[in-house]
Each structure stands twice: as structure tokens, then as C-alpha cells.
mmCIF file of C-alpha atoms in Angstrom:
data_model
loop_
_atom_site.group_PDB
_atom_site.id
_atom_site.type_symbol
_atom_site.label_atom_id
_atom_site.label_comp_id
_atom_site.label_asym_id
_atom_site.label_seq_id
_atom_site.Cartn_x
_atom_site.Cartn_y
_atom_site.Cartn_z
ATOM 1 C CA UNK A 118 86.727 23.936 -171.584
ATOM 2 C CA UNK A 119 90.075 25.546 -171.930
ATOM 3 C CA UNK A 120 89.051 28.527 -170.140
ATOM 4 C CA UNK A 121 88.145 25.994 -167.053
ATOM 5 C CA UNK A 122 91.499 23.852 -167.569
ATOM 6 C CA UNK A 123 93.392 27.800 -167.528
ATOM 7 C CA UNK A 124 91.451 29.020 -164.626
ATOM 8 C CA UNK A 125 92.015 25.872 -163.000
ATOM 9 C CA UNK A 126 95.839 25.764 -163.405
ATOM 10 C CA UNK A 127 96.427 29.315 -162.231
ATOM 11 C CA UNK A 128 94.177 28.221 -159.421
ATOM 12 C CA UNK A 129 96.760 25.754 -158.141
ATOM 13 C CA UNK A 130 99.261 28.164 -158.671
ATOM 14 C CA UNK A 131 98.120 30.970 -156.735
ATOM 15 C CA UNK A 132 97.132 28.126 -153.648
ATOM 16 C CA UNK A 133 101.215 26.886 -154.437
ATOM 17 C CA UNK A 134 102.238 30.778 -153.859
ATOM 18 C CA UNK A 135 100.604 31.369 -150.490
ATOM 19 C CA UNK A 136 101.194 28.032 -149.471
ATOM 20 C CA UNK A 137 104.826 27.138 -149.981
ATOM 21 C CA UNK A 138 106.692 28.699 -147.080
ATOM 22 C CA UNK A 139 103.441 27.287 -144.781
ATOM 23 C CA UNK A 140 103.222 24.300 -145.698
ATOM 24 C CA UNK A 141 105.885 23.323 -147.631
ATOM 25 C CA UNK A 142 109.361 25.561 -146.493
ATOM 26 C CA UNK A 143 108.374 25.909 -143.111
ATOM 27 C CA UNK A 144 111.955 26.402 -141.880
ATOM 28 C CA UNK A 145 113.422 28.023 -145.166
ATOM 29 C CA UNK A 146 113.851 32.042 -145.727
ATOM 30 C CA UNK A 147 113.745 33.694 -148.914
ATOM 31 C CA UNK A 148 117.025 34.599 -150.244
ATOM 32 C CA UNK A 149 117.338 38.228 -150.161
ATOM 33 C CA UNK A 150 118.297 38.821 -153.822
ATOM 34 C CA UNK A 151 114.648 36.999 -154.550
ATOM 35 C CA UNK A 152 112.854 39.055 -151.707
ATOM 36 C CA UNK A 153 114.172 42.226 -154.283
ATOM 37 C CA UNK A 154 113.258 41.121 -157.165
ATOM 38 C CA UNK A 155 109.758 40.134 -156.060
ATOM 39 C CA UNK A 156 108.633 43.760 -154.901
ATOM 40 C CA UNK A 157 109.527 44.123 -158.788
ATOM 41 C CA UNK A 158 107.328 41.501 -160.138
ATOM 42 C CA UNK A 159 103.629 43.085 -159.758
ATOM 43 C CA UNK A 160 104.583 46.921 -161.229
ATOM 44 C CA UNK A 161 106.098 44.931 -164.093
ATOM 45 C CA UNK A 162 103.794 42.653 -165.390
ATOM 46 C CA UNK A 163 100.974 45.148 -164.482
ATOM 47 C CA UNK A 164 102.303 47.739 -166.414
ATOM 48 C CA UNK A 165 103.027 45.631 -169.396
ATOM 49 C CA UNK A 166 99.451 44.107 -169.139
ATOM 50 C CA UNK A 167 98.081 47.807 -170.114
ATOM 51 C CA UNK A 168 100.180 48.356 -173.080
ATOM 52 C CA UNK A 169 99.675 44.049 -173.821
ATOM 53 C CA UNK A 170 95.939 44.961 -174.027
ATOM 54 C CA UNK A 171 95.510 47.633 -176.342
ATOM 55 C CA UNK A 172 97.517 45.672 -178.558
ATOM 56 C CA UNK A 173 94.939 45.133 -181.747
ATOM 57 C CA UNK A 174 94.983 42.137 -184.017
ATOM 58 C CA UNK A 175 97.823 43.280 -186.473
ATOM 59 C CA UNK A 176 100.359 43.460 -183.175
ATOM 60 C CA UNK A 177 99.761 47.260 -183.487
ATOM 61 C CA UNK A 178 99.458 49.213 -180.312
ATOM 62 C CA UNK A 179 95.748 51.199 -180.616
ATOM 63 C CA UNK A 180 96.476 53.991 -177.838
ATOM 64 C CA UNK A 181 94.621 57.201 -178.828
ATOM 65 C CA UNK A 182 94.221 60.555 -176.918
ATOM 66 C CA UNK A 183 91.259 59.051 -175.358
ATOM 67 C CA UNK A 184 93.008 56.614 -173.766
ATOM 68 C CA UNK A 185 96.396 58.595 -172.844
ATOM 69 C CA UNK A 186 94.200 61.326 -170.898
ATOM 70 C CA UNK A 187 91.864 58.366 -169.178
ATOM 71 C CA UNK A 188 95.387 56.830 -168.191
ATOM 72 C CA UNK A 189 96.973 60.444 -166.557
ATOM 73 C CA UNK A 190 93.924 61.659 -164.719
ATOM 74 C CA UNK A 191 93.192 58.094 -163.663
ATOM 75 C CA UNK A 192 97.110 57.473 -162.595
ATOM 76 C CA UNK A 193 96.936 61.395 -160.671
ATOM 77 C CA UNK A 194 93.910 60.116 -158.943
ATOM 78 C CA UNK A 195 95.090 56.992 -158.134
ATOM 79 C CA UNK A 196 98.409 58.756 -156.939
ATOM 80 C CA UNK A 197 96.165 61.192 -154.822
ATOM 81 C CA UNK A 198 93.199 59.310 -153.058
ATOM 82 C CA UNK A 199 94.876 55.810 -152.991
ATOM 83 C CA UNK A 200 91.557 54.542 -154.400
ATOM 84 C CA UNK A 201 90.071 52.559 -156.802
ATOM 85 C CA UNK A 202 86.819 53.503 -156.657
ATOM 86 C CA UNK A 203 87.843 57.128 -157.871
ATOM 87 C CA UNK A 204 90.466 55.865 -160.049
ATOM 88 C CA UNK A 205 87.756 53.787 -161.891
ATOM 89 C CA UNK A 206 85.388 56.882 -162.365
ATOM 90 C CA UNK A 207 87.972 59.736 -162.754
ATOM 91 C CA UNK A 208 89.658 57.390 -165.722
ATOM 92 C CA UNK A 209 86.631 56.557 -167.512
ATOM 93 C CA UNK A 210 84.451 59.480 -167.324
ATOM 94 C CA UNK A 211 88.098 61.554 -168.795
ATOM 95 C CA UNK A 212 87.476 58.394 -171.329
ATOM 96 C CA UNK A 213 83.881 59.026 -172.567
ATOM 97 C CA UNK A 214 84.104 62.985 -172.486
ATOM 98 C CA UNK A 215 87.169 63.243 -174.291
ATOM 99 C CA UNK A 216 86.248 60.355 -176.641
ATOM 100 C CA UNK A 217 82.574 62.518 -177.169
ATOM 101 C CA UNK A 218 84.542 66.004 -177.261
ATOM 102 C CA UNK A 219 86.997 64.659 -180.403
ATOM 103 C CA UNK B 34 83.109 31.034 -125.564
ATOM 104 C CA UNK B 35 81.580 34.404 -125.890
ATOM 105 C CA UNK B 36 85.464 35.724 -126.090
ATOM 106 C CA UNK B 37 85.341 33.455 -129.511
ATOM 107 C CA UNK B 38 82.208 35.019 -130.526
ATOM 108 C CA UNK B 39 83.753 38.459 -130.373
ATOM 109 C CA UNK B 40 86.970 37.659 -132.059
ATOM 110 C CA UNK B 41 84.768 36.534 -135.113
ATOM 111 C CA UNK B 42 82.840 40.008 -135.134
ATOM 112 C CA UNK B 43 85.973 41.754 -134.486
ATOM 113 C CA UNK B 44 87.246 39.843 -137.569
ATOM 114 C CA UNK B 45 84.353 40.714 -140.042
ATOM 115 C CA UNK B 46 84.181 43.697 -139.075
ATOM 116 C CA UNK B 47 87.824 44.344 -139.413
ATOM 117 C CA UNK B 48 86.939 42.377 -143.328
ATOM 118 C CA UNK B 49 84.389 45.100 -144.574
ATOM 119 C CA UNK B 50 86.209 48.471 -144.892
ATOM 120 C CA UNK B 51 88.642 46.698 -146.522
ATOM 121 C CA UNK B 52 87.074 45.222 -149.051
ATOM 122 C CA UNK B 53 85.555 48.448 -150.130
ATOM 123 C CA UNK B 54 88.163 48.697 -152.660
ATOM 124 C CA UNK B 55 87.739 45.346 -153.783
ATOM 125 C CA UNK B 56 84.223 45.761 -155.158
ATOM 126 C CA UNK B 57 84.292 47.790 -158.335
ATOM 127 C CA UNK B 58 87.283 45.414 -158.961
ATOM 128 C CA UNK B 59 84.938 42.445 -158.566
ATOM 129 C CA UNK B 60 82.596 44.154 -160.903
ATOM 130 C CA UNK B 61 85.239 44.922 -163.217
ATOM 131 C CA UNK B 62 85.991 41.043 -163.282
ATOM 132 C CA UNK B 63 82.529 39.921 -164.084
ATOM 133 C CA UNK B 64 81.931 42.880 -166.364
ATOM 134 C CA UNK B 65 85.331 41.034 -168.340
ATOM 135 C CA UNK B 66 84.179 37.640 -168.440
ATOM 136 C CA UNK B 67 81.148 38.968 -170.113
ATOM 137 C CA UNK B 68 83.203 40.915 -172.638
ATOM 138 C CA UNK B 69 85.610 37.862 -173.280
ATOM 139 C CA UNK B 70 82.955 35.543 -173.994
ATOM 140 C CA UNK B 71 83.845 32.574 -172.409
ATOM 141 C CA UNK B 72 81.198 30.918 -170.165
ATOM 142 C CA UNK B 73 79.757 32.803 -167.474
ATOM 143 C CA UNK B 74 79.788 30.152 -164.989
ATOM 144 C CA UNK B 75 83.515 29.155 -166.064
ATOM 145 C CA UNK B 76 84.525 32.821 -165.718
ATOM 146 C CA UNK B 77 82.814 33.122 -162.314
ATOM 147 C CA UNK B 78 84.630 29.739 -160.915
ATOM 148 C CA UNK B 79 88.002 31.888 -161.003
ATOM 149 C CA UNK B 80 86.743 33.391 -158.072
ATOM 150 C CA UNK B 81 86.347 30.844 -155.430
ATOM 151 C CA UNK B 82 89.085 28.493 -158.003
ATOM 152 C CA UNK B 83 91.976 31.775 -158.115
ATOM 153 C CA UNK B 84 90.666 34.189 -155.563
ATOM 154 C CA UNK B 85 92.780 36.576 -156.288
ATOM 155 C CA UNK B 86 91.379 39.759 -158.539
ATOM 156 C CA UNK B 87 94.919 41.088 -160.412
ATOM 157 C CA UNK B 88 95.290 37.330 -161.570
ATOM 158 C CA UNK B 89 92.008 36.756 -162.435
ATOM 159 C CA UNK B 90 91.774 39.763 -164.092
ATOM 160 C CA UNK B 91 94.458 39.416 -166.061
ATOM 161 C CA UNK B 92 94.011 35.902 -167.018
ATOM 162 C CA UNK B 93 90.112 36.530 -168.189
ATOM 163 C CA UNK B 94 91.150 40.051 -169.903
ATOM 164 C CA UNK B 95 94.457 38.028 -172.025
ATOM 165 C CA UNK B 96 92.460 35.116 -172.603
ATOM 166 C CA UNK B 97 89.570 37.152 -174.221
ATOM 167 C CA UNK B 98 91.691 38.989 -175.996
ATOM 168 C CA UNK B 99 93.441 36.141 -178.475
ATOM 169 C CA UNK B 100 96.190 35.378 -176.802
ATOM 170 C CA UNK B 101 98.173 32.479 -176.415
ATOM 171 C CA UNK B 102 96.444 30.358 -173.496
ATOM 172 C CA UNK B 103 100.189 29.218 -172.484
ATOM 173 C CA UNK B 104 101.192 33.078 -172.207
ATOM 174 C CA UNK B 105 97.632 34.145 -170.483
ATOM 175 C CA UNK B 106 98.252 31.479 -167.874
ATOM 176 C CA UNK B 107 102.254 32.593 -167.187
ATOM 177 C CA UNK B 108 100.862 36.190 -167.166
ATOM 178 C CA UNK B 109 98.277 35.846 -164.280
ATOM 179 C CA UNK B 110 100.840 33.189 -162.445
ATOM 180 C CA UNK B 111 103.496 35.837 -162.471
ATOM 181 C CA UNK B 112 101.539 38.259 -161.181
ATOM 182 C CA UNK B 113 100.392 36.472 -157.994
ATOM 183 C CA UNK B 114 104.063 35.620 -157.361
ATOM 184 C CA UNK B 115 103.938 38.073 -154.861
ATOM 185 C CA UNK B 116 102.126 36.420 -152.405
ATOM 186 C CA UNK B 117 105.051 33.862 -151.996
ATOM 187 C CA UNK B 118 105.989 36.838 -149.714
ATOM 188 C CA UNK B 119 103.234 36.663 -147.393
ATOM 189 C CA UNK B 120 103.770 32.953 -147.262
ATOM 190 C CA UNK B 121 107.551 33.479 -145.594
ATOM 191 C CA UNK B 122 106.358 36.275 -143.314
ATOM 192 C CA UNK B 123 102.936 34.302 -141.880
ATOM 193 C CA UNK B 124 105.282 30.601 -141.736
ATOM 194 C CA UNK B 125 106.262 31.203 -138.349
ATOM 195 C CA UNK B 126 102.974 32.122 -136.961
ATOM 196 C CA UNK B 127 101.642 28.842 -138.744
ATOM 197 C CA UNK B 128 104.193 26.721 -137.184
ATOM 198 C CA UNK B 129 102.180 27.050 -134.317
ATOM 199 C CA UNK B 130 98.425 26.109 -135.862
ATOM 200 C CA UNK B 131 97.054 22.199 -136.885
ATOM 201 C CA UNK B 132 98.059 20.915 -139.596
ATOM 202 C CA UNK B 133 94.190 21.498 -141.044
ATOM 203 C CA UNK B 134 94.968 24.924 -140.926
ATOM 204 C CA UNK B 135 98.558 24.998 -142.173
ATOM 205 C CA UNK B 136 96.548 23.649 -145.429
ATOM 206 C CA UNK B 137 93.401 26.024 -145.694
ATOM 207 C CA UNK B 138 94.563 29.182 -144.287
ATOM 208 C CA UNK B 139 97.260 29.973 -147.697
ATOM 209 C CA UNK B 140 93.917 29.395 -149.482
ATOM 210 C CA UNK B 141 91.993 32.927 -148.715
ATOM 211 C CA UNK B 142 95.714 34.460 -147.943
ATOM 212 C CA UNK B 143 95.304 38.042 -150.322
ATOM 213 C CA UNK B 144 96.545 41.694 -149.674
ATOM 214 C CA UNK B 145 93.725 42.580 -147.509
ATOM 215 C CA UNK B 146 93.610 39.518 -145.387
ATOM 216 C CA UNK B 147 97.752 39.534 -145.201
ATOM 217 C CA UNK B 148 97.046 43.602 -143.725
ATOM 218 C CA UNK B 149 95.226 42.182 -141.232
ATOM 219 C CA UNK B 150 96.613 39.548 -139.601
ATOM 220 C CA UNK B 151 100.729 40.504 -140.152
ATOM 221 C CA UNK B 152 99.585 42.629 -137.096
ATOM 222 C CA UNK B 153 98.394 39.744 -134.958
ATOM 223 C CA UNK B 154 100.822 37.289 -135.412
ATOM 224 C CA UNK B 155 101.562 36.996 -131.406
ATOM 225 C CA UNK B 156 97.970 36.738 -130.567
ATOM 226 C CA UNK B 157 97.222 33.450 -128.722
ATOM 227 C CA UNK B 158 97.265 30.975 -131.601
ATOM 228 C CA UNK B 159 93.549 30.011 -130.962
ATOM 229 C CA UNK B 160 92.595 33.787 -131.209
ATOM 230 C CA UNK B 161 94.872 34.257 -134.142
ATOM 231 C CA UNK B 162 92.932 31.330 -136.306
ATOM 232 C CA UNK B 163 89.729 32.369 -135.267
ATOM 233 C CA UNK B 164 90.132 35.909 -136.391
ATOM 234 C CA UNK B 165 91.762 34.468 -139.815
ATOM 235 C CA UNK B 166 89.353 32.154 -140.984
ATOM 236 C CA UNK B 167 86.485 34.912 -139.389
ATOM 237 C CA UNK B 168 88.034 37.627 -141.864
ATOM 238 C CA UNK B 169 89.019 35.369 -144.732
ATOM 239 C CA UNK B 170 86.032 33.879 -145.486
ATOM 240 C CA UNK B 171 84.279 36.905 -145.192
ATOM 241 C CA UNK B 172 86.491 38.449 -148.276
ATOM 242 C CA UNK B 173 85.473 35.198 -149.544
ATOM 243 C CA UNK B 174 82.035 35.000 -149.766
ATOM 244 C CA UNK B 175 81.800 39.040 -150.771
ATOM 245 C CA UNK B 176 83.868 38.340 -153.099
ATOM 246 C CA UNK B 177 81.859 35.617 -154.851
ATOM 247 C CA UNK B 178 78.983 37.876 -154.585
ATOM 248 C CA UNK B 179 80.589 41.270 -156.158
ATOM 249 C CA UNK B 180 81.959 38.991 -159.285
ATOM 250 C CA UNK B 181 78.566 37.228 -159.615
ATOM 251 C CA UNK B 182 77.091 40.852 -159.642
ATOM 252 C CA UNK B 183 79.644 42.555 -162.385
ATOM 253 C CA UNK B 184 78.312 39.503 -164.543
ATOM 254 C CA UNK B 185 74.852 40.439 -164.556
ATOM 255 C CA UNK B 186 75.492 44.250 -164.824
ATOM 256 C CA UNK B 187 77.674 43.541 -167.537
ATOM 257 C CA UNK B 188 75.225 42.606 -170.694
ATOM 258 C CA UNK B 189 73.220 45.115 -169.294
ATOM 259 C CA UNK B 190 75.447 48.051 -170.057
ATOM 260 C CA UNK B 191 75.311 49.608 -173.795
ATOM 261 C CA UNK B 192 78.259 47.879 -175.694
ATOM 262 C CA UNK B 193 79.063 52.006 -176.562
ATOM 263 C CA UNK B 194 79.906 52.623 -173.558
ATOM 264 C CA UNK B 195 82.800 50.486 -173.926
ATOM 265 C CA UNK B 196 83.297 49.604 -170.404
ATOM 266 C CA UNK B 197 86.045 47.070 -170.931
ATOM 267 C CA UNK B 198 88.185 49.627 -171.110
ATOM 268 C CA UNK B 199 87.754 49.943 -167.738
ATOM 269 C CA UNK B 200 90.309 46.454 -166.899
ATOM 270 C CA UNK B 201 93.233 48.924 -168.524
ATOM 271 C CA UNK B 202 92.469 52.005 -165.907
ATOM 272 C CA UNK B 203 91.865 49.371 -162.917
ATOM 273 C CA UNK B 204 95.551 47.829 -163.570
ATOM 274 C CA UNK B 205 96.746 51.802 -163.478
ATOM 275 C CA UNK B 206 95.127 52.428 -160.578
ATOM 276 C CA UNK B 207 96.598 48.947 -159.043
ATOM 277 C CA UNK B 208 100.346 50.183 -159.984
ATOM 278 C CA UNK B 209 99.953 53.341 -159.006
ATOM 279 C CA UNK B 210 98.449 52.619 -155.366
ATOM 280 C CA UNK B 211 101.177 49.557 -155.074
ATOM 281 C CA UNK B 212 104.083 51.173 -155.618
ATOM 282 C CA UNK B 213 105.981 52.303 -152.768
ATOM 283 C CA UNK B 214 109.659 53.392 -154.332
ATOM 284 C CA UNK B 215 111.229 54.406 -157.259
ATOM 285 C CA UNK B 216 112.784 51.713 -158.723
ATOM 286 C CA UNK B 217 109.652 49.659 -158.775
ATOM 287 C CA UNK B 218 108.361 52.500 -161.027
ATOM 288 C CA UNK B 219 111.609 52.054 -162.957
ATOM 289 C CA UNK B 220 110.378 48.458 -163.366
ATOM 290 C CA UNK B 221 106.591 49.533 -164.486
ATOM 291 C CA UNK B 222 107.844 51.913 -166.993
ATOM 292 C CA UNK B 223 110.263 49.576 -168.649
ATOM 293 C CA UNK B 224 107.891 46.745 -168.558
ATOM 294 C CA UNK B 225 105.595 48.677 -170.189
ATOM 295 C CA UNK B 226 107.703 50.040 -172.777
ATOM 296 C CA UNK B 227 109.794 47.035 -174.087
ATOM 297 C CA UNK B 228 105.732 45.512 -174.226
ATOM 298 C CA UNK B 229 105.046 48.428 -176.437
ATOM 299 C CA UNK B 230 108.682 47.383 -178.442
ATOM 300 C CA UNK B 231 107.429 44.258 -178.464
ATOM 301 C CA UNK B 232 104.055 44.512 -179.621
ATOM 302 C CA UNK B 233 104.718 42.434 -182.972
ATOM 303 C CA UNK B 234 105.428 39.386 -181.144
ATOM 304 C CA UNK B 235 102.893 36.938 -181.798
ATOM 305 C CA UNK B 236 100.236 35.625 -179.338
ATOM 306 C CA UNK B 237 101.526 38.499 -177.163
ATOM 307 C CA UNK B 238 104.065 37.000 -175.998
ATOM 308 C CA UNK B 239 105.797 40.528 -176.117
ATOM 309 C CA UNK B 240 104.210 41.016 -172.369
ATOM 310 C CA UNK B 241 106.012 38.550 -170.923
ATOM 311 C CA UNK B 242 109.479 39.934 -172.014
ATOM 312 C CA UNK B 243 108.305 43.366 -170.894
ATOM 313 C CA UNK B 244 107.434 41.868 -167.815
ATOM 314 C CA UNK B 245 110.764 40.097 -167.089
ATOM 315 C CA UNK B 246 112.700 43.226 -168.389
ATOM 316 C CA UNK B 247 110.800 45.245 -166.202
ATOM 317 C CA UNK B 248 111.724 43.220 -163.198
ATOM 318 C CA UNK B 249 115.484 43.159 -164.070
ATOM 319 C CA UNK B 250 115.345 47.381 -164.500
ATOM 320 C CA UNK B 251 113.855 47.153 -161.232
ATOM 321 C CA UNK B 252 116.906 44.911 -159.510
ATOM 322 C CA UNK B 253 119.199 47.064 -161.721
ATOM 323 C CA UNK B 254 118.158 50.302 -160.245
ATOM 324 C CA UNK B 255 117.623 48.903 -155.888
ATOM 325 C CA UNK B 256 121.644 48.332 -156.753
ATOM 326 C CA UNK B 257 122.351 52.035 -158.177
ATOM 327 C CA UNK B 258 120.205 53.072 -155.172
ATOM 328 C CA UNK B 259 122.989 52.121 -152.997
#
């Protein structure tokens, strides 16, 4: 039920997001020291999510070799074919081989 | 009326290349609401409820993962703050649409669809809707398909494999392909390090100062830049 009430609320936020200069500020720009600091916004919190979820249940951050070499070749391929379809099987097949190989 | 039926094929067909790289990122969604354990159905509702696959991602991922459901909601609103941009740079075109529109349109308003249409904005403002709603909804419903798909693959898959690890290279590959110029991977880099600082921080909370330190390195450095 929680999950539903979460889902829900960042439903209404996302809508409020796309919708406020639309609907709501029709006539109003975005100052230009916001318009900066929102390019800033998704590398942030993206990055941060990684490290947030190989956090384990003491608080301590469980990043292994495994994960470290998944992460470079995945980043390199990212970097190279702009796509996440090879991103996603470059990182994790670099996952499961060096995760067999150690 | 035929010049209406062509700007709806032109639209879906404009939709499917670029959803391309959506799909292993819907998959990646449903395979994560099966790892989190909430309801299935619940999980799947983000999709037509959120539509957006970063935020939904990262709302199903924290909220499996323990943490605080006040901090997994911030999280996944922060992230879609970005699309407060495409809201100011699509207002004037809207301006000129019914009010219907005004409301519905901001509702299927992603990446892909913003690609799009940022191109057409002095089409005829019939032509212009048309095409939207044409290529919108057809993210849409593909979309609700691909995350309704990742949810049956998922319990499928041998728990060995340990495929949830792919939500961690998915965000990677979403920095790395977003970021344009170096101080936005100043901002990645700090965010993810004062998250790794942080780590003790209970009910990882330690993401969202990461996250807002991040953003600040970011400002910090667009002002050295000059």
C-alpha cells in the first residue's frame, strides 16, 4: 500500500514537472542561475544512486572488483556507442566473467 | 483528412527507433519490481502512474532496498526535475493548443518525445498536436508493454545470475550517454563520492546530500569555466 501511495506521489510530481511552465507559468522564464543548476541535477543524483545502492545493511559500501570492472567497461561502452543496449550487456557479461574468473 | 492520417504514421514511426533504447530499460524496471518485492501490479502502475524510467527506476530500486520511503520518493522526484526544462521550452508552442491539450500533452512529455517535437514547434498547431499525441502515446503504450514483459522474465531468470545488478550499470550507462560537458561530470563524481562519505547515514539519506553536493560542484565549476 505504501509502495502505491509512493508511486502515486512521484506520479503527481513528475505530471507537476512537465506541466508547470504549460499550464501553470505560461508567461514566466526560468531564471538562468536555475536553468544551470538543472543540467546538474540528473548526473548528480544518478551518480549517487549507484554508490546509494551498493550500500549493504550495516551503511557499508559492498563494491568489489566485480563490480568496479562491470562499471569501467560498461561506462567506456556507454561513452563509445551511446547505447544502452550495449552498455547493459558489455557491463554485465564483464560482471559474471570476472565474478566466475575470481 | 488523409494529410492527418499521415502525420500520425509519420509520428509513430518517428516513436519506434527511438524507443529502441528504452526497452532493455523497461525490462530492467520490471526485472526490479520483481527483485524488490513489492506487488507486481503496484510496481507495474508506475508506468502509466510516473512514466518516466530514471524515476521509476530509482524509486522501485531505493524502495526495495530499505530505504526510507520519504528519501526514495525525494530521490526519484529530484531526478525528473529535469523535465521542468522541457516544460519552459514547449510553453510557447502550447500557448497556441486547447486548453484539453495544455493539460494532457505534459503527461507523456519524456526525453524521446521532447527530441521530437522541440523540432516542430512552428508546424501548424493542428499538425503539431496530431504528431504529439500520435508519438506520445505510442512511447506510451510500448512502454506499458516492455515493463509488463521485464516482470514476467524476471522470476524466470536464476536468482545466481544476479541480474539486479543490472539497475547499477543502466544508471552508468544513463550518466554517461547524458552528459554533455565537464562540469556536469564534476557534479556526477562528487555526488557520487560524498554518497560514498556518506554511506553511514541512516535510511540512506547519505544520497540525497551527495546529490545536492553534486549539483552545487556542478554550479561551482560552469562559474570557474568562465
Amino acid at each position: 500500500m505504501i509502495d502505491l501511495v509512493a508511486i502515486a506521489i512521484v506520479g503527481l510530481g513528475t505530471y507537476f514537472s512537465r506541466a508547470l511552465f504549460i499550464v501553470v507559468l505560461a508567461n514566466r522564464r526560468i531564471p538562468d542561475p536555475v536553468l544551470v543548476s538543472l543540467q546538474f541535477v540528473a548526473p548528480a543524483v544518478l551518480a549517487a544512486l549507484v554508490v546509494a545502492l551498493l550500500i549493504d545493511e550495516d551503511g557499508a559500501v559492498a563494491i568489489g572488483i566485480p563490480e568496479l570492472a562491470a562499471f569501467a567497461v560498461g561506462g567506456g561502452v556507454a561513452y563509445k556507442t551511446r547505447s544502452h543496449i550495449w552498455t547493459l550487456v558489455a557491463g554485465m557479461t564483464v560482471y559474471w566473467v570476472v565474478r566466475a574468473v575470481l | 483528412m488523409s494529410e492527418a492520417v499521415s502525420i500520425r504514421r509519420r509520428g509513430f514511426i518517428d516513436a519506434l527507433p527511438l524507443f529502441v533504447p528504452a526497452f532493455p530499460f523497461g525490462l530492467v524496471i520490471g526485472l526490479a519490481v520483481v527483485e524488490s518485492g513489492m506487488n507486481k501490479l503496484v510496481g507495474w502502475s508506475s508506468a502509466p502512474l510516473i512514466f518516466g524510467g530514471a524515476a521509476q527506476l530509482t524509486l522501485i530500486s531505493l524502495l526495495g532496498s530499505g530505504a526510507a520511503v520519504a528519501a526514495a520518493i525525494t530521490a526519484a522526484l529530484v531526478v525528473n526535475a529535469r523535465h521542468v526544462m522541457y516544460s519552459a521550452a514547449l510553453a510557447p508552442t502550447f500557448q497556441r493548443q486547447p486548453r484539453w491539450f495544455r493539460w494532457l500533452g505534459p503527461y507523456v512529455l519524456i526525453d524521446q518525445l521532447f527530441a521530437l517535437v522541440s523540432v516542430r514547434v512552428d508546424d501548424d498547431p493542428d499538425v503539431f498536436r496530431t504528431y504529439y499525441l500520435t508519438a506520445g502515446f505510442t512511447f506510451w503504450a510500448l512502454w506499458l508493454i516492455t515493463v509488463a514483459t521485464g516482470l514476467f522474465v524476471g522470476p524466470i531468470v536464476p536468482v545466481e545470475w544476479n541480474l539486479g545488478f543490472a539497475v547499477p550499470i543502466m544508471f552508468i550507462g544513463l550518466i554517461v550517454i547524458g552528459i554533455g560537458r565537464w562540469p556536469q561530470t564534476i557534479a556526477a563524481i562528487v555526488g557520487a563520492g560524498i554518497t560514498y562519505v556518506a554511506a553511514g547515514l541512516p535510511s540512506r539519506t547519505g544520497l540525497l546530500v551527495g546529490a545536492l553536493v553534486g549539483v552545487m560542484a556542478g554550479t561551482i565549476a560552469e562559474r570557474f569555466k568562465k
